[in-house]
Short mmCIF file of C-alpha atoms in Angstrom, two decimals:
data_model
loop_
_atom_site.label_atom_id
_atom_site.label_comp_id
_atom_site.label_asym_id
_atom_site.label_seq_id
_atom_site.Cartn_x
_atom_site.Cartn_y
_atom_site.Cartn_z
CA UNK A 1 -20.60 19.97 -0.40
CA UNK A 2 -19.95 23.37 -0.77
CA UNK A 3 -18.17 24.86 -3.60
CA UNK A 4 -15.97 26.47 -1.59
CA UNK A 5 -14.36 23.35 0.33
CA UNK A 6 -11.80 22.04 -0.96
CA UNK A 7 -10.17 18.72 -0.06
CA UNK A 8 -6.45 17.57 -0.62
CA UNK A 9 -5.21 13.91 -0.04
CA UNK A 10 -1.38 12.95 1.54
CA UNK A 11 -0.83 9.74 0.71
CA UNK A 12 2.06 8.63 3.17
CA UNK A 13 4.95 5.97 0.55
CA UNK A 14 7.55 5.07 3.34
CA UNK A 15 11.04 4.98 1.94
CA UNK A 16 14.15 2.53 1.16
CA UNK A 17 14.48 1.40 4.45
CA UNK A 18 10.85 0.59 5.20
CA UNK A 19 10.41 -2.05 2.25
CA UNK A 20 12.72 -4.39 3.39
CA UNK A 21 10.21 -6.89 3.37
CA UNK A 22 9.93 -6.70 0.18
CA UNK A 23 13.02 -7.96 -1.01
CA UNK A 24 13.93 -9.01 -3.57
CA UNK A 25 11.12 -7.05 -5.21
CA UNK A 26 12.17 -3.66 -4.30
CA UNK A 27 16.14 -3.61 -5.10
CA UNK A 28 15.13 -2.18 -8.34
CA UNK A 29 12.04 -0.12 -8.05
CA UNK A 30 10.29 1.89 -5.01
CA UNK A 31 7.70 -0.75 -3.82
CA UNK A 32 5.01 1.89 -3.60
CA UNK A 33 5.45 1.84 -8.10
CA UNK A 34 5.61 -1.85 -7.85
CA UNK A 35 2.37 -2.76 -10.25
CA UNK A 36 -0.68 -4.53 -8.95
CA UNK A 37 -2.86 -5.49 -11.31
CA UNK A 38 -0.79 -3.78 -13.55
CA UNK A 39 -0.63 0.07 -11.82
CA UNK A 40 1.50 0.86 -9.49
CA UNK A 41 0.71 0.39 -6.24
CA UNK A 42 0.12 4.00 -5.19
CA UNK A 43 -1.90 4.49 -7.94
CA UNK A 44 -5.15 2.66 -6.61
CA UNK A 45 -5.45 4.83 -3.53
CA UNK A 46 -4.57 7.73 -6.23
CA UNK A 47 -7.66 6.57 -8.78
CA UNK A 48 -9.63 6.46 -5.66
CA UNK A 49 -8.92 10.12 -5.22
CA UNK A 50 -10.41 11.28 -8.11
CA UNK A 51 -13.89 10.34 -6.62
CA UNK A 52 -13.55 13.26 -4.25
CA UNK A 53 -15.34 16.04 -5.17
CA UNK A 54 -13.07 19.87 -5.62
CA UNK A 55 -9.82 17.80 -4.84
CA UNK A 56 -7.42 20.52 -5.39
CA UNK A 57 -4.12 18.64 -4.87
CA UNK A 58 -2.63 15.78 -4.39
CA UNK A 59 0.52 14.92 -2.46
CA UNK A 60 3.27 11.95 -1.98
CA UNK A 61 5.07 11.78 1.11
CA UNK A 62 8.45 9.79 1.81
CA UNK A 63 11.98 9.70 1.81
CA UNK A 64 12.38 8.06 -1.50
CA UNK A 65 14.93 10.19 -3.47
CA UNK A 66 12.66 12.58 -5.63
CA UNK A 67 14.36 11.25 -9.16
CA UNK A 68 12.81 8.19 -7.85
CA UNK A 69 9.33 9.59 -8.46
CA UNK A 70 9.40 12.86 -10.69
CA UNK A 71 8.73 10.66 -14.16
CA UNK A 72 5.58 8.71 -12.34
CA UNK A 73 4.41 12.22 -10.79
CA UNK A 74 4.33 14.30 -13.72
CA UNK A 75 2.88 11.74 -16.16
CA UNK A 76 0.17 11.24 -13.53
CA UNK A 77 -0.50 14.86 -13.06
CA UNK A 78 -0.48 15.19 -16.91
CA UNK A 79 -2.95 12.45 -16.76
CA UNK A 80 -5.28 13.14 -14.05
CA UNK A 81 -5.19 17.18 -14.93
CA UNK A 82 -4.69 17.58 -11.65
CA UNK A 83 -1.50 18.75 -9.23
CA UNK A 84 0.43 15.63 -8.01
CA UNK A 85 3.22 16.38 -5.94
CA UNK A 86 6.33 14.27 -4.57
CA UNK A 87 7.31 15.78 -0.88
CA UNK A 88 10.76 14.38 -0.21
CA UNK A 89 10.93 14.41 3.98
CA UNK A 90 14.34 15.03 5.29
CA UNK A 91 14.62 12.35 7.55
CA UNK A 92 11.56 10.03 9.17
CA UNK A 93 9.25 12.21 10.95
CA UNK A 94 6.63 9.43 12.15
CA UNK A 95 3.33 9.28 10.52
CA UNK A 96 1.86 12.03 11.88
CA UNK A 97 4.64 14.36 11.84
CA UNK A 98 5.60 13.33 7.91
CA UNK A 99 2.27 15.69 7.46
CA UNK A 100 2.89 18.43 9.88
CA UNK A 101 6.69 19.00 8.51
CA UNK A 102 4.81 20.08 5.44
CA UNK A 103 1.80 21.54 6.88
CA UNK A 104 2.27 25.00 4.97
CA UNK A 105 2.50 23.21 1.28
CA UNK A 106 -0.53 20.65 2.25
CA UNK A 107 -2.41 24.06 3.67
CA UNK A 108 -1.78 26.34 0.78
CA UNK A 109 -5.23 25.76 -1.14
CA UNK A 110 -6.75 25.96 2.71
CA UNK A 111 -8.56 22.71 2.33
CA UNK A 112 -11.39 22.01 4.47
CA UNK A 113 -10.45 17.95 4.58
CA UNK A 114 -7.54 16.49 4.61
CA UNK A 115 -7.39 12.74 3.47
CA UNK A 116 -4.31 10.83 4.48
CA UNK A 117 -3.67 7.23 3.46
CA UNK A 118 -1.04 4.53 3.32
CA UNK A 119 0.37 3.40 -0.12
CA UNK A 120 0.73 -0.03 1.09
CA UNK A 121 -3.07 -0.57 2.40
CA UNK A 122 -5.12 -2.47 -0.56
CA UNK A 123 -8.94 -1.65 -0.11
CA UNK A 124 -11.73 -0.02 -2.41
CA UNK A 125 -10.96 2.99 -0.79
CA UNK A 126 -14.89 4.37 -0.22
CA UNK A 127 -13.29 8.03 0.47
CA UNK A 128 -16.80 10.20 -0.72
CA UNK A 129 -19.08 7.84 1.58
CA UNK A 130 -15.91 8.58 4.10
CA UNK A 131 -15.74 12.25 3.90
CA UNK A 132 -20.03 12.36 4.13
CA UNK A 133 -19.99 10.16 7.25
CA UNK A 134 -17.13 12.56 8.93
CA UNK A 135 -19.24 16.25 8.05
CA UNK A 136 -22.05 14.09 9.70
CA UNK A 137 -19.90 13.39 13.17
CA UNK A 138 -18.49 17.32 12.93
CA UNK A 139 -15.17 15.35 14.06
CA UNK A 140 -11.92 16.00 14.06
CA UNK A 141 -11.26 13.00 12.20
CA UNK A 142 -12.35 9.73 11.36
CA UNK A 143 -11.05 6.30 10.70
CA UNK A 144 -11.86 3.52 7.81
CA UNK A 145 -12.11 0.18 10.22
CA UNK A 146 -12.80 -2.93 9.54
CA UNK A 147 -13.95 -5.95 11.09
CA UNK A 148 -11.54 -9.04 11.52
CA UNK A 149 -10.79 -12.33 13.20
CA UNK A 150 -10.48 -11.89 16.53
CA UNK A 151 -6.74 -13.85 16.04
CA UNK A 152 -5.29 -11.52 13.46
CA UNK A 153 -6.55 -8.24 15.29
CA UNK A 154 -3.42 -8.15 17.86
CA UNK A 155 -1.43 -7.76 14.50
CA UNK A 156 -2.56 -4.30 14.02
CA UNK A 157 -4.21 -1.18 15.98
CA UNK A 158 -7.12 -2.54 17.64
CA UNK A 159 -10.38 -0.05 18.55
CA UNK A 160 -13.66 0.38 20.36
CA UNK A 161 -16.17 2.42 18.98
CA UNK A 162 -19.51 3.76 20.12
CA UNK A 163 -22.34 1.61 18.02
CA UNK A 164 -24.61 4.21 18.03
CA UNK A 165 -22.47 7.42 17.35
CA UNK A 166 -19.42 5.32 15.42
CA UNK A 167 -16.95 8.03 17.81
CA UNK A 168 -13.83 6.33 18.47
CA UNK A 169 -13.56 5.61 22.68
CA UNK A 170 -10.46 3.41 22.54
CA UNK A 171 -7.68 2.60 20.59
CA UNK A 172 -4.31 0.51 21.22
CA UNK A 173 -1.84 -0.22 18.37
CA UNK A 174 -0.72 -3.95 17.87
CA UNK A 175 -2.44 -5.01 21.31
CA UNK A 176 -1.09 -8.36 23.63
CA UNK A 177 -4.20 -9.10 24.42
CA UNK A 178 -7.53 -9.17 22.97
CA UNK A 179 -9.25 -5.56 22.68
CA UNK A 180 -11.64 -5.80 19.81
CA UNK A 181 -11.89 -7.41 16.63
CA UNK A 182 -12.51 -3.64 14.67
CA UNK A 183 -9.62 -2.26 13.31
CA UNK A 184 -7.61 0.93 11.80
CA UNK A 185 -7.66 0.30 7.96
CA UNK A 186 -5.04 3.14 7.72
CA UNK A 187 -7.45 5.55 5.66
CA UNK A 188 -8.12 8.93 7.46
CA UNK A 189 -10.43 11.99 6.79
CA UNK A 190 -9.22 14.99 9.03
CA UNK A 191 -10.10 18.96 9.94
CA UNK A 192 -6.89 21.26 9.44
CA UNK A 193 -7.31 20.85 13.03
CA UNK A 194 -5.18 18.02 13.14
CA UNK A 195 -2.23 19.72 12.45
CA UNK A 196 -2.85 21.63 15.90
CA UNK A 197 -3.28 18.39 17.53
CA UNK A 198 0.53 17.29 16.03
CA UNK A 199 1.26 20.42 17.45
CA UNK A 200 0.33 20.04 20.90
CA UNK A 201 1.95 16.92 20.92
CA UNK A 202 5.57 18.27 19.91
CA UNK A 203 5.29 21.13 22.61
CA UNK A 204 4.18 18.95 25.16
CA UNK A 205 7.59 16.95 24.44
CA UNK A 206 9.37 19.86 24.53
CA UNK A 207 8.36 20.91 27.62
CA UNK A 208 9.15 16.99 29.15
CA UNK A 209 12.27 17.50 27.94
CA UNK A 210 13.03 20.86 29.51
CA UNK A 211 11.90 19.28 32.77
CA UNK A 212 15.30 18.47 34.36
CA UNK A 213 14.02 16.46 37.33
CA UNK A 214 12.20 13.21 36.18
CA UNK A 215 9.86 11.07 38.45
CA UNK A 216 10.08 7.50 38.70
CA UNK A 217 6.77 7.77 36.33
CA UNK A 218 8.37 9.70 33.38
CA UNK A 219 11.38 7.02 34.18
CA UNK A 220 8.76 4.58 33.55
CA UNK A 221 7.86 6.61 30.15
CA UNK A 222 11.25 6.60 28.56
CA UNK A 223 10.56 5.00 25.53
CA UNK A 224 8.66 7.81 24.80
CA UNK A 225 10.45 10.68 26.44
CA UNK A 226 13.40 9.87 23.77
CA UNK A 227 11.64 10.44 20.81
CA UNK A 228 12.66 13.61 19.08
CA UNK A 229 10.16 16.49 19.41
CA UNK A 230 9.34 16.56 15.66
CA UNK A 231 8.80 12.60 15.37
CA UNK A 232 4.83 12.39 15.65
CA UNK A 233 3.16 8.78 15.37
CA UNK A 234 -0.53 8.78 14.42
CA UNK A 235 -1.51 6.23 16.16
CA UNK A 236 0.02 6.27 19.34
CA UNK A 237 0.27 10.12 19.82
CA UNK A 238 -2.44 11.32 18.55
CA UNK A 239 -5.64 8.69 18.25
CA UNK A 240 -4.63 6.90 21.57
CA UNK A 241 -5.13 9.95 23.54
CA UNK A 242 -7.85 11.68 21.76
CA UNK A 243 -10.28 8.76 22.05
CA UNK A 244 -13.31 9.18 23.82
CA UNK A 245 -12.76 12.96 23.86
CA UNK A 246 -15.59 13.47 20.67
CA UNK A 247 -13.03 14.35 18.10
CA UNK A 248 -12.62 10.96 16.69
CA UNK A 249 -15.05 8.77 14.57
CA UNK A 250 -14.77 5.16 12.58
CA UNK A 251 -16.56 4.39 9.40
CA UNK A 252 -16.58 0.94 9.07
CA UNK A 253 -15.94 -0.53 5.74
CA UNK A 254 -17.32 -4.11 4.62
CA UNK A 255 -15.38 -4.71 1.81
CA UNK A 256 -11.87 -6.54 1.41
CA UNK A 257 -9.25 -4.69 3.04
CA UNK A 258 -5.34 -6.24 3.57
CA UNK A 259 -1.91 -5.17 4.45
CA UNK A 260 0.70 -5.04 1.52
CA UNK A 261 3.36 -5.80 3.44
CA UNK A 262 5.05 -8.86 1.45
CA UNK A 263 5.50 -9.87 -2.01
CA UNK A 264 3.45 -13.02 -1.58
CA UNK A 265 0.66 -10.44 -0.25
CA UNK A 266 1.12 -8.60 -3.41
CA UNK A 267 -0.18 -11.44 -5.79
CA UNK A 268 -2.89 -11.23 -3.13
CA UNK A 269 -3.73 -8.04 -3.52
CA UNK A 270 -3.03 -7.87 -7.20
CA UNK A 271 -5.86 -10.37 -7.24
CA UNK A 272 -8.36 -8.14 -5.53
CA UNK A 273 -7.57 -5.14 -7.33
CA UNK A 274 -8.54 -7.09 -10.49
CA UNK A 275 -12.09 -8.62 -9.25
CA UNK A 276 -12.29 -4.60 -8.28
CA UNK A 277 -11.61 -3.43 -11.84
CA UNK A 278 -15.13 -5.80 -13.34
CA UNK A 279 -16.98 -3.37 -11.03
CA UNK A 280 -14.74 -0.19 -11.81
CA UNK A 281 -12.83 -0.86 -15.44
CA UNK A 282 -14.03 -3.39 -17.14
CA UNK A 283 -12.13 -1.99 -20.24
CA UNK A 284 -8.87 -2.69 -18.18
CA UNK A 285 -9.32 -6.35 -18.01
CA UNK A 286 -8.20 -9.05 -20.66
CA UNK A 287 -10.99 -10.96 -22.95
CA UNK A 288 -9.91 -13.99 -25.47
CA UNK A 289 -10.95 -17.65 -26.68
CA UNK A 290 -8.12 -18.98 -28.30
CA UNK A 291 -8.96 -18.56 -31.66
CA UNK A 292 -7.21 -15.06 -32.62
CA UNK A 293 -5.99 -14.26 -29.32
CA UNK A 294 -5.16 -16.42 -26.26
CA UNK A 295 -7.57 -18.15 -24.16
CA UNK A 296 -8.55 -15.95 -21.14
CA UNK A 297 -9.52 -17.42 -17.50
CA UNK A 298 -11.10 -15.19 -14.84
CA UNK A 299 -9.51 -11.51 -14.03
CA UNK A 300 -6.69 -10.72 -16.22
CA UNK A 301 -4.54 -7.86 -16.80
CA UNK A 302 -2.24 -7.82 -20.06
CA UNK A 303 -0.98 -4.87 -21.13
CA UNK A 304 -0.90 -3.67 -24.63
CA UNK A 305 2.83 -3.85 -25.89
CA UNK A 306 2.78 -7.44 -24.30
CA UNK A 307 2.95 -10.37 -27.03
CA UNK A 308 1.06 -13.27 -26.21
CA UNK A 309 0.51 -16.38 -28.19
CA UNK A 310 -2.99 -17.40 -28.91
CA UNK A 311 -2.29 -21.21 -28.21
CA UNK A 312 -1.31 -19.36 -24.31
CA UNK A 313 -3.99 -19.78 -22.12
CA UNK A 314 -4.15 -17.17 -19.05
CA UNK A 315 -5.89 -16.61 -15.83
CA UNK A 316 -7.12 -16.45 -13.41
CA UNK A 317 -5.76 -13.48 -11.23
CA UNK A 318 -2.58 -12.91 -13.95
CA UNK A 319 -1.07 -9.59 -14.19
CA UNK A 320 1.30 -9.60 -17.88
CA UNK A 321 3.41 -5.93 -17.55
CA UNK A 322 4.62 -4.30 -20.82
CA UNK A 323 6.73 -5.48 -23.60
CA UNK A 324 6.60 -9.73 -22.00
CA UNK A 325 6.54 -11.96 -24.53
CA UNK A 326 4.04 -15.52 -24.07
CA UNK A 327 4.99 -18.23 -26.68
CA UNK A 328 2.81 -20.82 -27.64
CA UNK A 329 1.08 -23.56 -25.05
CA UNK A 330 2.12 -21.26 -22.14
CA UNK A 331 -0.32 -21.84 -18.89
CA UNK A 332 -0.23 -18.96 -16.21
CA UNK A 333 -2.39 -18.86 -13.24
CA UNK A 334 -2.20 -16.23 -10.01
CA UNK A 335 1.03 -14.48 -11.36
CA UNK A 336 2.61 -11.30 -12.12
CA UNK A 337 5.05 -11.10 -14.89
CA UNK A 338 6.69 -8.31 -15.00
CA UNK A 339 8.49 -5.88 -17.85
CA UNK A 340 10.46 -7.24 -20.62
CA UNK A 341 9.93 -10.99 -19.01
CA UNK A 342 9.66 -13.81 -21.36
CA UNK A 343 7.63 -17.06 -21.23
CA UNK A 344 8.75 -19.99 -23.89
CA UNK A 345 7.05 -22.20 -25.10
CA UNK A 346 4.41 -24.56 -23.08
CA UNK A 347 6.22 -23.10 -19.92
CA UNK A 348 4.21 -22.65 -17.20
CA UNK A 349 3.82 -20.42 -14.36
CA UNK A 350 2.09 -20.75 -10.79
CA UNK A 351 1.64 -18.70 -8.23
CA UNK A 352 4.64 -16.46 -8.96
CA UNK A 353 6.21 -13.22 -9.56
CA UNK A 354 8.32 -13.45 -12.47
CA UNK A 355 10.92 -10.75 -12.65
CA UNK A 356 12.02 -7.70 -14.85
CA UNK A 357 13.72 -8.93 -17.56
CA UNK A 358 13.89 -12.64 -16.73
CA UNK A 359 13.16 -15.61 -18.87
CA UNK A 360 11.26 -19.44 -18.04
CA UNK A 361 12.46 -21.99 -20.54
CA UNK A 362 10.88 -24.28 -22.60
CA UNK A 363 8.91 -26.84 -21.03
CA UNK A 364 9.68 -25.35 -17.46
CA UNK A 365 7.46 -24.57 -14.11
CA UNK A 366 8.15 -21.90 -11.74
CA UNK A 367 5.37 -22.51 -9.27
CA UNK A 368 4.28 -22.32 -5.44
CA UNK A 369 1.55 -23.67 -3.08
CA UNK A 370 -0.27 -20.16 -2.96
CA UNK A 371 -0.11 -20.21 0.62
CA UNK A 372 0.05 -16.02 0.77
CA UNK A 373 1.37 -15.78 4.75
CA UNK A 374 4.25 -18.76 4.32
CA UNK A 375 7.54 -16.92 3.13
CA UNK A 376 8.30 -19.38 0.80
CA UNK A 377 4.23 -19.46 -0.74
CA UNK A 378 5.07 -17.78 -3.30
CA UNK A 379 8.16 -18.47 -6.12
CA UNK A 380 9.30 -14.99 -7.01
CA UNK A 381 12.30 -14.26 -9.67
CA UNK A 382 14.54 -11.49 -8.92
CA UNK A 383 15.47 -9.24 -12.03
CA UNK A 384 16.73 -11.14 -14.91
CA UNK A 385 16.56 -14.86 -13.71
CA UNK A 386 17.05 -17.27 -16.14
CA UNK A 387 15.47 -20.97 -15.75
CA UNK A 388 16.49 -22.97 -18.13
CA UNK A 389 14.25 -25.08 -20.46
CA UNK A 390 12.99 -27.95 -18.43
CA UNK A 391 13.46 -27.17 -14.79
CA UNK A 392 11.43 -26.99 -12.14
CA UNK A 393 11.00 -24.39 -9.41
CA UNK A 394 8.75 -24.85 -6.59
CA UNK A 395 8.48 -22.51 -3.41
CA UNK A 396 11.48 -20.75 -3.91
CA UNK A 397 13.13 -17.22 -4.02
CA UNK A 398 15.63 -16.54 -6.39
CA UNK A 399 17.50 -13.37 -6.20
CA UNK A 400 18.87 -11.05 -9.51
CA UNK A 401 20.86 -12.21 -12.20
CA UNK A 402 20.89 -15.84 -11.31
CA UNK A 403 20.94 -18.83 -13.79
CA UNK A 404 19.15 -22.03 -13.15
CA UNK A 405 20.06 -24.89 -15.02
CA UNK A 406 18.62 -27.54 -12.36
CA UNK A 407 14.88 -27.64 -10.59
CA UNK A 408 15.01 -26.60 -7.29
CA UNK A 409 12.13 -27.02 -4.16
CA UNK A 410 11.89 -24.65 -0.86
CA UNK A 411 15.01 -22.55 -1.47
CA UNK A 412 16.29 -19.03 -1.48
CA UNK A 413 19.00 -18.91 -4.12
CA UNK A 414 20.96 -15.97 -2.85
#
């Protein structure tokens, strides 16, 4: 690469009213900072970013309040000695218009590449293989895909690529029926030339709008004839129309990819990110017999001011966030427990998410099926829950600052 290109990355965090989904999960903390495998989940796609060679910047996009994210991005900025900025958008411009609103602070450093990317996509993110695949295709842009089942593709934007060339010739978000079984992982590599493209878009809109007499066909293209001029959408606006016209390529990942769109899909993902770490930090992940400290199963994450008993024993896929406490004869398997949550003694915990502050009583279960798709496949404890000793919870969502003092099965305890 030349010394003189420089690359930014954008990586697009949604805002309150996006994560509804993730109730109860996000009432207390911005779901792109919830922890997965014990960092945030913004900061995977971030660590992936420092793989790029002469990244200059990097930049958060939302409509999250900015006190919401200035402690995370200045102790990250600290950390990766590298610009990390939180750019607070007005109101929702659409996903590709989010960018272009701030198209002179993302430009500044006149990057050659821009890399844009979802917070709530979980992948390996292989964004230096990426960025040599699009200089090959002298693209535009071009688009981590993935192949899938050809039942779950309608569930997101479906795509036809050339085999030879990889350019992208077709591509239909969330299809009703079958188009192909490749599709948009929501990591991009683009020109500055994109931000023309955005451009073109908004002034063709204009100019619909200025039009005062409207054909039965623009009747027929209402939907879009309402949107705002400013409110951009990658997918539909821009790749939808620009495939087939050689400015768009695919590079086709292999590895696991999924949609972060639940909290059960969390504890997936959480998961993943830790069988991800034995390849990338090994030091990250949790070691132990039982003799001076606790007996460790499979990938586990446990952070350093967390007390656990030695007579615990933990994994696999567990996630243990800072300052919870593990008494003795606790068993935890596929959960996250998160800050200042304690575990008594010979408790045990099953695919969950154990909230901030809460507590699981002596002799207790809080425990689910696993099933990662079925609402109810995962138990998760709001912010300080408290199960008293001896009950059990099974399949169940219990909102904050609730007190159980009898088991309960296939409930949301509002």
């Amino acid at each position: 690469m030349e010394s003189s290109e420089k690359v930014v990355a954008v990586i697009m965090v949604g805002g309150p009213t996006k994560g509804t989904r993730f109730r109860p999960l996000s009432f207390n903390t911005p779901k792109p900072l919830f922890p997965l495998a014990g960092q945030p989940m913004v900061q995977h796609p971030i660590s992936a970013c420092k793989g790029i060679t002469n990244l200059a910047q990097i930049f958060l996009v939302g409509f999250y309040e900015e006190r919401d994210f200035a402690l995370y991005v200045s102790s990250l900025s600290n950390e990766l000695r590298l610009p990390v900025r939180y750019l607070k958008e007005d109101k929702p411009h659409g996903s590709a218009g989010g960018i272009y609103y701030f198209r002179d602070i993302i430009l500044e450093d006149s990057p050659s590449y821009i890399f844009l990317l979802n917070c709530d996509v979980c992948c390996n993110f292989p964004l230096p293989d990426m960025l040599e695949a699009h200089k090959r295709s002298g693209g535009m842009g071009t688009i981590l895909v993935k192949k899938v089942s050809a039942e779950s593709a309608n569930q997101f934007g479906a795509l036809v690529a050339d085999p030879v060339t990889n350019e992208l010739l077709h591509y239909t978000e969330k299809p009703e029926t079958f188009v192909s079984d490749l599709i948009n992982c929501g990591v991009y590599v683009f020109t500055s030339e994109i931000f023309d493209a955005i451009e073109d878009v908004s002034v063709h809109r204009e100019g619909r709008a200025n039009v005062r007499r409207i054909s039965s066909f623009e009747a027929l293209q209402s939907a879009t004839r309402n949107l705002p001029t400013d409110f951009v959408r990658l997918d539909q606006d821009i790749l939808s129309p620009l495939a087939g016209k050689k400015r768009l390529y695919t590079y086709q990942t292999m590895e696991f990819w999924e949609q972060i769109k639940t909290p059960g899909m969390s504890l997936k993902c959480s998961a993943l990110y830790l069988a991800q770490f034995q390849l990338t930090s090994p030091h990250l992940l949790a070691t132990g017999n039982g003799t001076k400290s606790a007996n460790i199963v499979g990938d586990v994450y446990i952070h350093p001011s967390a007390k656990v008993h030695p007579t615990a024993k933990i994994g696999p896929n567990v996630s243990v966030s800072a300052n919870v406490r593990v008494a003795a004869g606790v068993r935890l398997i596929s959960c996250i427990i998160l800050d200042d949550a304690e575990i008594m003694e010979n408790a045990v915990v099953i695919h969950s998410i154990i909230g901030w502050k809460s507590s699981v009583g002596k002799w207790s279960r809080v425990q689910a099926n696993g099933d990662f798709n079925d609402k109810l496949g995962i138990t998760i404890l709001g912010e300080a829950v408290i199960v008293e000793d001896e009950v059990v919870v099974t399949n169940s969502i219990v909102l904050p600052n609730k007190t159980l003092n009898l088991s309960v099965a296939e409930e949301i305890i509002l």
